[in-house]
Coordinates of C-alpha atoms and ligand atoms in Angstrom, one line a residue:
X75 CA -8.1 -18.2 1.1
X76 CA -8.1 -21.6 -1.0
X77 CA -6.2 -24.6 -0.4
X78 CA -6.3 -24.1 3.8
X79 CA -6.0 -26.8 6.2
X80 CA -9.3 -28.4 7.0
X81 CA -11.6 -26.1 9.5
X82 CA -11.0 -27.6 13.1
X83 CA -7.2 -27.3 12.3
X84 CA -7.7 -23.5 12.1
X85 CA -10.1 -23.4 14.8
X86 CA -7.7 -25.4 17.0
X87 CA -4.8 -23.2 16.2
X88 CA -6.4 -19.9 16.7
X89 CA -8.6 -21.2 19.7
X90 CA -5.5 -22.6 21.5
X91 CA -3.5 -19.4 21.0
X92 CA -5.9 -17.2 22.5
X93 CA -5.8 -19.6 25.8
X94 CA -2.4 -19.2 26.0
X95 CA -2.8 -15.8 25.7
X96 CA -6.2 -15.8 28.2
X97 CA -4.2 -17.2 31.0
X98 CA -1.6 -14.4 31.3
X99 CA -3.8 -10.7 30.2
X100 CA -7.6 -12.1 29.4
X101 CA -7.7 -8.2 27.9
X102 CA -5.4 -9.0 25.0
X103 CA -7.5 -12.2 24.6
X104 CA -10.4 -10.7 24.3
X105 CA -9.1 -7.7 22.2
X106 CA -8.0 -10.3 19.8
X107 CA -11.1 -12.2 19.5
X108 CA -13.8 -9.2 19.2
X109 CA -11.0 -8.1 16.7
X110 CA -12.1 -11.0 14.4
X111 CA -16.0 -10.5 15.3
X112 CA -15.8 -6.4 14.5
X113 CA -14.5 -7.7 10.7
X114 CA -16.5 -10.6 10.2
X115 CA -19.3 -7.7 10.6
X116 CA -17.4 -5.5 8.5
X117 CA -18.3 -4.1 5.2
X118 CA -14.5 -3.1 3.8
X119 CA -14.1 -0.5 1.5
X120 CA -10.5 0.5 2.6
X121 CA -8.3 0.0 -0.4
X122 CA -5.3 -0.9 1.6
X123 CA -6.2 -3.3 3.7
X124 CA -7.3 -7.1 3.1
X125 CA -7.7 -10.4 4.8
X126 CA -4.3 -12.5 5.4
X127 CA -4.7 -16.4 5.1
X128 CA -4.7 -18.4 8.7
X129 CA -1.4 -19.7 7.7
X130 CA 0.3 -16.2 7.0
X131 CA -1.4 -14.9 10.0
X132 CA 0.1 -18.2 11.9
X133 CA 3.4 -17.9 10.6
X134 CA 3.4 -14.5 12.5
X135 CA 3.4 -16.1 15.9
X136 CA 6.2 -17.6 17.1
X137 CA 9.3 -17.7 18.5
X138 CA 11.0 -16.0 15.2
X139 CA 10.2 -12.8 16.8
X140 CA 12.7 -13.6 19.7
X141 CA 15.8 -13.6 17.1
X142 CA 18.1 -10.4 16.1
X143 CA 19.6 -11.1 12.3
X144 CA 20.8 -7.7 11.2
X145 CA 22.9 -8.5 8.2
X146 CA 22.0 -10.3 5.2
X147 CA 21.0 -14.0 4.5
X148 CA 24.7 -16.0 5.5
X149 CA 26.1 -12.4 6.7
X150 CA 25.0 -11.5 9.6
X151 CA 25.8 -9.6 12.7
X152 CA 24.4 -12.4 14.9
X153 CA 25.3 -16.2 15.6
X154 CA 22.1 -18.4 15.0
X155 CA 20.3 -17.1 12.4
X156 CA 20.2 -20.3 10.2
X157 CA 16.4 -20.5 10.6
X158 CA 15.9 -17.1 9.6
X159 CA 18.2 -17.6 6.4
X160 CA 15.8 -20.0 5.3
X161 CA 12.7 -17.9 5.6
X162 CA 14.3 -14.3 4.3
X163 CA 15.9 -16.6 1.3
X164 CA 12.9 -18.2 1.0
X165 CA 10.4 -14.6 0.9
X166 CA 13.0 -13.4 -1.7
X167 CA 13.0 -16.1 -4.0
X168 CA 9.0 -16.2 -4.0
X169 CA 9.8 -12.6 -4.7
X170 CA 11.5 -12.9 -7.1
X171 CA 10.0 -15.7 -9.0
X172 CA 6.8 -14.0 -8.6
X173 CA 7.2 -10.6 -10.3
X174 CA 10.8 -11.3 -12.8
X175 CA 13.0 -9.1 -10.3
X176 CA 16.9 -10.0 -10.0
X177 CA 16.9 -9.1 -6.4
X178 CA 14.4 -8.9 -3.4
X179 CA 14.8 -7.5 -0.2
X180 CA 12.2 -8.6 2.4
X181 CA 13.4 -6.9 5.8
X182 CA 11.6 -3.6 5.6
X183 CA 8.8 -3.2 8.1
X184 CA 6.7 -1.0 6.2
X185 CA 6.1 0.5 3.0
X186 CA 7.3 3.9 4.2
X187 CA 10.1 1.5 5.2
X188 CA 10.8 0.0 2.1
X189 CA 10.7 4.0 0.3
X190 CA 13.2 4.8 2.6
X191 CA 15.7 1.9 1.8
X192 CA 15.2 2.9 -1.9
X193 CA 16.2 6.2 -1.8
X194 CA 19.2 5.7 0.3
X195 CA 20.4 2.9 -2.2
X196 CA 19.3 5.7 -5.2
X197 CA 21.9 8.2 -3.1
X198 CA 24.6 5.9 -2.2
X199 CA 24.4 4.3 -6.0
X200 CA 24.0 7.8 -7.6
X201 CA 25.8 10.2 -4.9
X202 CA 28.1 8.5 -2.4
X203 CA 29.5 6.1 -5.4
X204 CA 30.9 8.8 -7.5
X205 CA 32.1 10.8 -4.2
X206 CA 34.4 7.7 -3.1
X207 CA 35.4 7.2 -6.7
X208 CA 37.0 10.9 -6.7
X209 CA 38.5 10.9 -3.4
X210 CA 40.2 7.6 -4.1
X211 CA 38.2 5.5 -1.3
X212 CA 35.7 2.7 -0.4
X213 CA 34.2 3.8 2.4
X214 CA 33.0 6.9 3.7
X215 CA 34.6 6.4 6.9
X216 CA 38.1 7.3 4.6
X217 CA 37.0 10.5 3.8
X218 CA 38.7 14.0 4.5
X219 CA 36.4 16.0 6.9
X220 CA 36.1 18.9 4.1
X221 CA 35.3 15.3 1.3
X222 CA 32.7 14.3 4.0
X223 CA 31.0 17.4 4.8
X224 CA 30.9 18.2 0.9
X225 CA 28.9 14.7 0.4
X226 CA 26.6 15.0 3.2
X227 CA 25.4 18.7 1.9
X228 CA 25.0 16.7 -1.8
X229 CA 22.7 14.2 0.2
X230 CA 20.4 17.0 0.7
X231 CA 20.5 18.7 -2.3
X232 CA 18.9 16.1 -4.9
X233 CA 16.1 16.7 -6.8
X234 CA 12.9 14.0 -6.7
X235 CA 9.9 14.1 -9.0
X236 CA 6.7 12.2 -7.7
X237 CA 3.1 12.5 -8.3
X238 CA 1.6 14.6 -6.4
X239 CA -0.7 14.0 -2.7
X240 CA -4.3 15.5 -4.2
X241 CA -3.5 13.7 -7.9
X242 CA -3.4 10.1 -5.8
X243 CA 0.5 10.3 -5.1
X244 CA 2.0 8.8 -1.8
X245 CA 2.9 11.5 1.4
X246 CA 6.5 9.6 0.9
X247 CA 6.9 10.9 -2.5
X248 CA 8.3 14.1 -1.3
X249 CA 5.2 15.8 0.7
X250 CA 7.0 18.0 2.7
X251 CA 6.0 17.6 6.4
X252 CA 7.3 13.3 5.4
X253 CA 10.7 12.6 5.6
X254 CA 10.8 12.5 1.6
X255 CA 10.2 16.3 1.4
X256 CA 13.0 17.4 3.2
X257 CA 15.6 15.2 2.1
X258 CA 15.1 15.8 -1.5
X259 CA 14.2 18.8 -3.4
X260 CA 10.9 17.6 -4.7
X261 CA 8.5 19.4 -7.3
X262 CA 5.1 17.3 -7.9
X263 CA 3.7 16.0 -10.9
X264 CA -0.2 16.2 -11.1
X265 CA -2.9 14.8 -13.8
X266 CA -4.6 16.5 -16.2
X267 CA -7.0 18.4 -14.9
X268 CA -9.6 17.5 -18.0
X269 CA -9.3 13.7 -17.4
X270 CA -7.6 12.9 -14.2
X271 CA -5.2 11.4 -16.2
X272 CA -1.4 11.8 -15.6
X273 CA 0.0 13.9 -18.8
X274 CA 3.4 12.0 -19.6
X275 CA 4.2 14.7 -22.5
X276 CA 3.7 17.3 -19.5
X277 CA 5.6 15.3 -17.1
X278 CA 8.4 15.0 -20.0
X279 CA 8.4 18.6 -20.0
X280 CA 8.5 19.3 -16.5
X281 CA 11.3 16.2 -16.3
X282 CA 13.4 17.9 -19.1
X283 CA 13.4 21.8 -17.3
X284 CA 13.4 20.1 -13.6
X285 CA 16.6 17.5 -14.3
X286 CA 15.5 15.2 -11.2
X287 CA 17.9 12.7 -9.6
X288 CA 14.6 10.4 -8.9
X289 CA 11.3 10.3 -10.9
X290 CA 8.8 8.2 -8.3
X291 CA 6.0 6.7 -10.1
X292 CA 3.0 4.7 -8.4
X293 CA -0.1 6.3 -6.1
X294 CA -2.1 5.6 -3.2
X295 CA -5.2 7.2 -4.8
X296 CA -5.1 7.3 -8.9
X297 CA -7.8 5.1 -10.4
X298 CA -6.1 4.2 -13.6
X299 CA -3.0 2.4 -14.9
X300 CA 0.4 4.1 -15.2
X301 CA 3.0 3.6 -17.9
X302 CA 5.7 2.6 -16.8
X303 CA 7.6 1.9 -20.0
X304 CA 6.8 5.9 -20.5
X305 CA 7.5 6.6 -17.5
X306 CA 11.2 4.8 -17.7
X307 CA 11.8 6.6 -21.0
X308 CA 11.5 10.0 -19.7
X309 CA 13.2 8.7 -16.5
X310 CA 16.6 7.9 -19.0
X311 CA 16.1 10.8 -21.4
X312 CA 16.7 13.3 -18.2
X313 CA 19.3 10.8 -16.4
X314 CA 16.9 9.6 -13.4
X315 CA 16.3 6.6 -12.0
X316 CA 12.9 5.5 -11.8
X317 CA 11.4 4.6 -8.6
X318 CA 8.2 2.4 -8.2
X319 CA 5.7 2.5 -5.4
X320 CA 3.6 -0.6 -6.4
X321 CA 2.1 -1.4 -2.7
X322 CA -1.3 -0.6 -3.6
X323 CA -1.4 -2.9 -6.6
X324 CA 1.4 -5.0 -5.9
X325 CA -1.3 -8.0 -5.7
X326 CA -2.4 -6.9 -9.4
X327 CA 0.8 -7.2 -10.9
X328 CA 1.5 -10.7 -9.1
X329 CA -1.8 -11.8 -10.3
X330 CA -1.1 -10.8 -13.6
X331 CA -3.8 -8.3 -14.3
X332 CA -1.2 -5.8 -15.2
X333 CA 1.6 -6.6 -17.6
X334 CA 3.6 -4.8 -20.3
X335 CA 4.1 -1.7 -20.0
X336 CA 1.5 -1.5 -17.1
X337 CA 4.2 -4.2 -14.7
X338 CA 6.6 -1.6 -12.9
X339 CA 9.4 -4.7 -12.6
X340 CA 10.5 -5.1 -16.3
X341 CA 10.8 -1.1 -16.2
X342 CA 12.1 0.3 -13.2
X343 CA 15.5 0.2 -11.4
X344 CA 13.6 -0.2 -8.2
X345 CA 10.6 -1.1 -6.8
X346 CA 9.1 -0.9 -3.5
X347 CA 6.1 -2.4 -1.9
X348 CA 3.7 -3.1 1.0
X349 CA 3.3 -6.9 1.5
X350 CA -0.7 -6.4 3.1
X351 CA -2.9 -4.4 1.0
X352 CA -3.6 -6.2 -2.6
X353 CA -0.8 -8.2 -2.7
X354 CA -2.7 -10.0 0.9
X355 CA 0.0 -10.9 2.6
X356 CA 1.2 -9.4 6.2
X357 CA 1.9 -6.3 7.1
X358 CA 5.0 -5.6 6.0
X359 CA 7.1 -4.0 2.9
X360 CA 9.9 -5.0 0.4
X361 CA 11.9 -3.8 -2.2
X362 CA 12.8 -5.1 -5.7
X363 CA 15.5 -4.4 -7.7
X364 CA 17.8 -4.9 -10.8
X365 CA 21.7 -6.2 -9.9
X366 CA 23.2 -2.9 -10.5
X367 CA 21.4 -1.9 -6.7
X368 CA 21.4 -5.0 -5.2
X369 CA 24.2 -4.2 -2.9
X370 CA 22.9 -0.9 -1.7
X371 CA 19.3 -2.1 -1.0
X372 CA 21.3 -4.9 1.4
X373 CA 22.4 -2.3 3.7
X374 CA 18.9 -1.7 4.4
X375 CA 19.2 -2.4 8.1
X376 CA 21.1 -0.6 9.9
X377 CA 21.3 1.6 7.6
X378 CA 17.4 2.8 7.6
X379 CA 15.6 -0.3 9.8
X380 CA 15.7 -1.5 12.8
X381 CA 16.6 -5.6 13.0
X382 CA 14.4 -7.3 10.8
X383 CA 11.3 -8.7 12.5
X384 CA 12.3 -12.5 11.2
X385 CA 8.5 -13.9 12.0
X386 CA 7.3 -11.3 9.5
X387 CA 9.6 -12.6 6.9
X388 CA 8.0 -15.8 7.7
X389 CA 5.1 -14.7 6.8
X390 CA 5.8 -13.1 3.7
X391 CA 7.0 -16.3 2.5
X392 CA 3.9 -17.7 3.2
X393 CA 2.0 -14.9 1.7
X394 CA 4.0 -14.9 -1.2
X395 CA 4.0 -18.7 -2.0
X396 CA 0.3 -18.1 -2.1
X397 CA 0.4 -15.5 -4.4
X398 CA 2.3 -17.9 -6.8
X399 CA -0.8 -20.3 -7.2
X400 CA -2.7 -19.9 -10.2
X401 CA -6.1 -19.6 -8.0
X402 CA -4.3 -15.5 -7.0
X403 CA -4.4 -14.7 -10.8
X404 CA -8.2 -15.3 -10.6
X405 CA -8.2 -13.1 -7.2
X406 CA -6.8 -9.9 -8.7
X407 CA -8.5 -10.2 -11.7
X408 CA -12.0 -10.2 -10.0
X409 CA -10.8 -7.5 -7.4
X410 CA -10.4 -5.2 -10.5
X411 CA -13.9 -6.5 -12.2
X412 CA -15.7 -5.7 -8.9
X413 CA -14.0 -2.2 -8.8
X414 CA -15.7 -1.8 -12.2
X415 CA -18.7 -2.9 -11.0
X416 CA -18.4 -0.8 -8.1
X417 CA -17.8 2.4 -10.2
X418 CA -20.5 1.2 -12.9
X419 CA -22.9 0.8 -10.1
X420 CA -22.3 4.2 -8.3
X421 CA -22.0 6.1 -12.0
X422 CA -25.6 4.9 -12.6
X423 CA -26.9 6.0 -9.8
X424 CA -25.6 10.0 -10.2
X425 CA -22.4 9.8 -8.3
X426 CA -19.2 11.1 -9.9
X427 CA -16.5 9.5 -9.8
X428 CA -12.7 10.6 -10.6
X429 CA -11.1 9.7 -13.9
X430 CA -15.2 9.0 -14.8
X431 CA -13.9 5.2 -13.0
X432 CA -11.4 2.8 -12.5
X433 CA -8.9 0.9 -14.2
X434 CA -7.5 -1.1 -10.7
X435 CA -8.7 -2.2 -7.7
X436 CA -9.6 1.1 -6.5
X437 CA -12.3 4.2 -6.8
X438 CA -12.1 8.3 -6.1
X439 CA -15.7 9.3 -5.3
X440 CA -16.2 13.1 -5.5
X441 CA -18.5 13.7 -2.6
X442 CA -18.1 17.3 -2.8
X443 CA -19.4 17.8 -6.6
X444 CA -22.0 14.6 -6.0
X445 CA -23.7 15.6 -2.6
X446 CA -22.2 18.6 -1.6
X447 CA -20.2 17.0 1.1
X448 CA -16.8 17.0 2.1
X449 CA -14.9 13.7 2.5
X450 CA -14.9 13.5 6.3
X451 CA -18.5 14.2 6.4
X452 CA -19.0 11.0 3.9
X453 CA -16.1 8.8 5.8
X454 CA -18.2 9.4 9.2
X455 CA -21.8 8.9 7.3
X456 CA -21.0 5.6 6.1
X457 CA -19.1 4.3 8.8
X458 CA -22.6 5.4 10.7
X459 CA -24.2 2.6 8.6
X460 CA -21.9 -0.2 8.4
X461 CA -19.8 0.4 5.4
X462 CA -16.4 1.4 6.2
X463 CA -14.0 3.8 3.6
X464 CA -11.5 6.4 4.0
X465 CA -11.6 10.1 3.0
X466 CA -9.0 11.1 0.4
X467 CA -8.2 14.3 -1.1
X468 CA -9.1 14.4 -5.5
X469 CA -7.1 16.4 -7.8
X470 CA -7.2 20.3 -6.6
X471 CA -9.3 19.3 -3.5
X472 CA -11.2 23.1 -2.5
X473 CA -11.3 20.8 1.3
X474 CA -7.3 19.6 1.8
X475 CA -5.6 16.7 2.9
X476 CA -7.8 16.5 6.6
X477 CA -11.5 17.4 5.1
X478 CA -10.9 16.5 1.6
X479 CA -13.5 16.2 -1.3
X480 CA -13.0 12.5 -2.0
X481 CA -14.0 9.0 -0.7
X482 CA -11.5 6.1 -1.5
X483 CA -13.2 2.8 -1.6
X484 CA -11.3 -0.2 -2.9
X485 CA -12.3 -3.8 -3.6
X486 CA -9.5 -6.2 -2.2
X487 CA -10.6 -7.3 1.1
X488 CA -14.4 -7.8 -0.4
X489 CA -12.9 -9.7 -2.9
X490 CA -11.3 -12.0 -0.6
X491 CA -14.2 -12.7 1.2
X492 CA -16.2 -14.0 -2.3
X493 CA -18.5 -10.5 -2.9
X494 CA -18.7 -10.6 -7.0
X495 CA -20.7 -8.2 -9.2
X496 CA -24.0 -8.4 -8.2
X497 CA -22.8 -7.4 -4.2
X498 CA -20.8 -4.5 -5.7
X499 CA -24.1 -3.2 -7.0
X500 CA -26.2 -3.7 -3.8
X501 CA -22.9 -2.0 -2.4
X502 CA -23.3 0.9 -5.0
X503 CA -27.0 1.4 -3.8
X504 CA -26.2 1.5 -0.2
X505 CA -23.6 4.0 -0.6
X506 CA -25.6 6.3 -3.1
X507 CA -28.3 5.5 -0.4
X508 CA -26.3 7.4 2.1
X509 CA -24.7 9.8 0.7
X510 CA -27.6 11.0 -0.8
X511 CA -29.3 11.4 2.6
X512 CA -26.4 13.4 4.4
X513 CA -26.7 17.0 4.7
X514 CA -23.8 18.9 5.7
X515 CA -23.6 19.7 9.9
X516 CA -23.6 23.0 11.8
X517 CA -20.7 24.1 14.1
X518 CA -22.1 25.6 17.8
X519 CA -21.9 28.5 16.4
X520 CA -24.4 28.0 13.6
X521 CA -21.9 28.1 10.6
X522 CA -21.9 25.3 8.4
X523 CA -19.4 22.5 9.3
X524 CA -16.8 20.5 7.0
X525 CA -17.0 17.8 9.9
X526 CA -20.4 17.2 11.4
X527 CA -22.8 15.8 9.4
X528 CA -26.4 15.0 9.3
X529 CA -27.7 11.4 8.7
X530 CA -31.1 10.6 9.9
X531 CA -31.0 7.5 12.0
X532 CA -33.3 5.7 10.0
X533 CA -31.6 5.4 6.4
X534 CA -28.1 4.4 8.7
X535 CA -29.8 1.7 10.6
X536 CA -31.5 0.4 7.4
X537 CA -28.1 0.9 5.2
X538 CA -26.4 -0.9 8.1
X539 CA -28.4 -4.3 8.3
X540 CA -28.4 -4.4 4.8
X541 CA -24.8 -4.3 5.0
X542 CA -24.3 -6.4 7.6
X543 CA -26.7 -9.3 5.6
X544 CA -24.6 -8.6 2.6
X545 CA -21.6 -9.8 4.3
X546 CA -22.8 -12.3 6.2
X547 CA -23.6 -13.9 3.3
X548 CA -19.8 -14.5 2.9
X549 CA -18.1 -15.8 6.2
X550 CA -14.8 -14.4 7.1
X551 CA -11.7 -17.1 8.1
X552 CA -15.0 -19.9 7.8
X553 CA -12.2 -22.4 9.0
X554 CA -12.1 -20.4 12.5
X555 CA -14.9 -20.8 15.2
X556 CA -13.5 -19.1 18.3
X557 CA -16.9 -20.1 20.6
Ligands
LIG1415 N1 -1.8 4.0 4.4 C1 -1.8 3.5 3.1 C2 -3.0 3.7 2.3 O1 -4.1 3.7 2.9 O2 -3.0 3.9 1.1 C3 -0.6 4.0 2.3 O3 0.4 4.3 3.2

């Protein structure tokens, strides 16, 4: 949040959009502005999410979001889209300065968004390609009806291999009730169950028997690096092509923290991403690729989105610009020294954690083995007292994917407001503080419940103005006075 325009130029902007906004629904207004007060008050443990800068958040707002441009930069389906050329060309080639890729595509809205474009340019590179090559065509709309109905049945029939939901995996790596999972044929790799860790001779094995069209690799929920030199290896050893899922530490890689074999982009055919979580941009998602997919990521839209939302791409150029400055390399490398503080804090004080810590910007606390709980109980005892989290399932989680054992607490967004080391272990105590006073709830029929819980009002209050001091120690957009 560096290098911003001097504070009354924020505090006009934002205090002149909201009158604009006042005089036609006051609701939205209002809505908008106790939007900013709830997170200034905010202690942020959620892993994805973060703070935007006033200028990304700015470039949001405007009259891009009036303009269709399906097509590409220079090709597109609309007249008038000059303006949006310059901010789509000018997202990709921050893009793609920022983390080595050939090509970047920055239409997709989402990261679920930016999975589907991915696979679709994995099929039409890997599937439809050799179909038309056969049948002596370019286009499917050539094909014989018996050619066409072949290809569409060999659409459904490839196989995926990604990590799976309980080991820290993504529901869009082929969890079943997601899209993912019934397009593809999907088998899940896990971790070890000793360490946590993921087991690449394991996942060689289970590569080699499985043959998979796609290997995914990259988590929402694994508190350790990946390999994704490894990972590539076995990917070209079985004839895969190896997909990356960097949006949770898409910031991490831009900032430099991880390199070598631990950087996805020198590695993997493609790469997806969210633009918002680590990587602090807006909400959004994007795909990276080498040459050899560049065409087939293109047809993106239609093909998977909707028009691209041009003010978003805006923004991401913005973002992305921002995450080119040296000052971001500092960022991400104190978001993952305060999730080692974090971890180092709550290990000290008896919690356990999974993987024993953290490697990234990100912890697995295992609320079930530490206190007995189960993850919803903990996510609604600490929101209780200020400090806000999410429940996650852990590796073979005895609760599933709606209780769950775990609680998921991540360090970006407290990392952009300033917190350092010494915060993440008054953070540490608040949660141990917590936790350690919850006691599991009853149902109304007396048998123990995995979703009430039990917190006496005291310790939540207490937890929560400490909380609430902690942070207020370190204003939130201090360029923006709404009052
Ligand atoms: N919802 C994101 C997360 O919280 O990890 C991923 O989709």
């Amino acid at each position: 949040m560096s290098a911003t325009p001097p504070r009354s130029t924020e505090s006009t902007a934002f205090r002149s959009a909201l009158d604009v906004i006042r005089g036609v629904e006051p609701r939205v207004a209002d809505a908008i502005g106790q939007e900013l007060a709830d997170q200034r008050e905010m202690l942020k443990l959620i892993a994805s999410e973060n703070y935007a800068s006033p200028a990304t958040l700015l470039a949001m707002g405007n009259w891009f979001s009036d303009k269709y441009a399906e097509g590409t930069v220079g090709r597109r389906f609309y007249a008038g889209c000059r303006n949006v050329d310059t901010v789509e060309a000018l997202a990709a080639e921050h893009a793609r300065e920022l983390f080595g890729a050939q090509h970047a595509y920055a239409q997709p809205h989402s990261g679920i968004d930016a999975n589907l474009v991915a696979f679709w340019a994995i099929l039409a590179d890997r599937v439809e390609a050799p179909a038309l090559a056969a049948a002596g065509v370019r286009n499917v709309n050539d094909l014989s009806d018996a050619d066409w109905a072949e290809l569409r049945s060999a659409f459904g029939n490839q196989r995926m291999l990604g990590m799976s939901l309980d080991a820290g995996g993504h529901l869009t790596h082929g969890f079943r009730p997601n899209i993912s999972g019934k397009m593809f044929d999907q088998r899940s790799y896990g971790t070890d169950p000793a360490t946590g860790l993921i087991d690449y001779e394991a996942l060689r094995a289970q590569a080699r028997e499985f043959k998979p069209l796609v290997i995914v690799a990259g988590y929402s929920a694994y508190p350790r690096l990946v390999n994704f030199r490894i990972m590539r290896e076995i990917a070209d050893e079985v004839g895969a092509t190896l997909m990356v899922d960097m949006a949770h530490f898409a910031g991490l890689v831009a900032g430099k923290v991880l390199t070598g074999d631990f950087d996805p982009v020198p590695h993997a055919q493609i790469v997806t991403t969210t633009t918002h979580k680590s990587l602090r941009g807006p909400r959004g998602g994007m795909v990276l690729c080498d040459d050899s997919l560049k065409d087939q990521v293109d047809r993106g839209c239609p093909m998977v989105l909707g028009g691209p939302l041009p003010h978003v791409m805006a923004a991401k150029a913005v973002a992305l610009a921002e995450a080119r400055r040296p000052d971001f390399q500092d960022y991400a490398q104190r978001v993952v020294d305060n999730a080692r503080a974090l971890a180092e804090g709550l290990m000290r004080r008896g919690a356990t954690l999974v993987t024993g810590g953290t490697d990234n910007h990100l912890n697995l606390i295992d609320v079930a083995s530490s206190y007995g709980l189960t993850g919803r109980q903990a996510e609604a005892a600490l929101l209780d007292s200020g400090v806000v989290t999410n429940r996650n399932a852990i590796p073979a989680d005895p609760n599933g994917a709606w209780y769950t054992s775990g609680i998921r607490i991540g360090t970006p967004a407290l990392t952009t407001r300033g917190l350092g080391g010494a915060e993440m272990d008054e953070i540490a105590a608040l949660i141990v503080t917590v936790l350690s006073a919850t006691e599991q709830g009853k149902t109304s029929k007396g048998a123990v419940s995995k979703a009430q819980h039990v917190l006496d009002e005291k310790t939540s209050d207490e937890v929560a103005r400490r909380a609430s001091d902690l942070v207020a120690g370190f204003p939130l957009y201090p360029g923006v006075d709404l009052s």
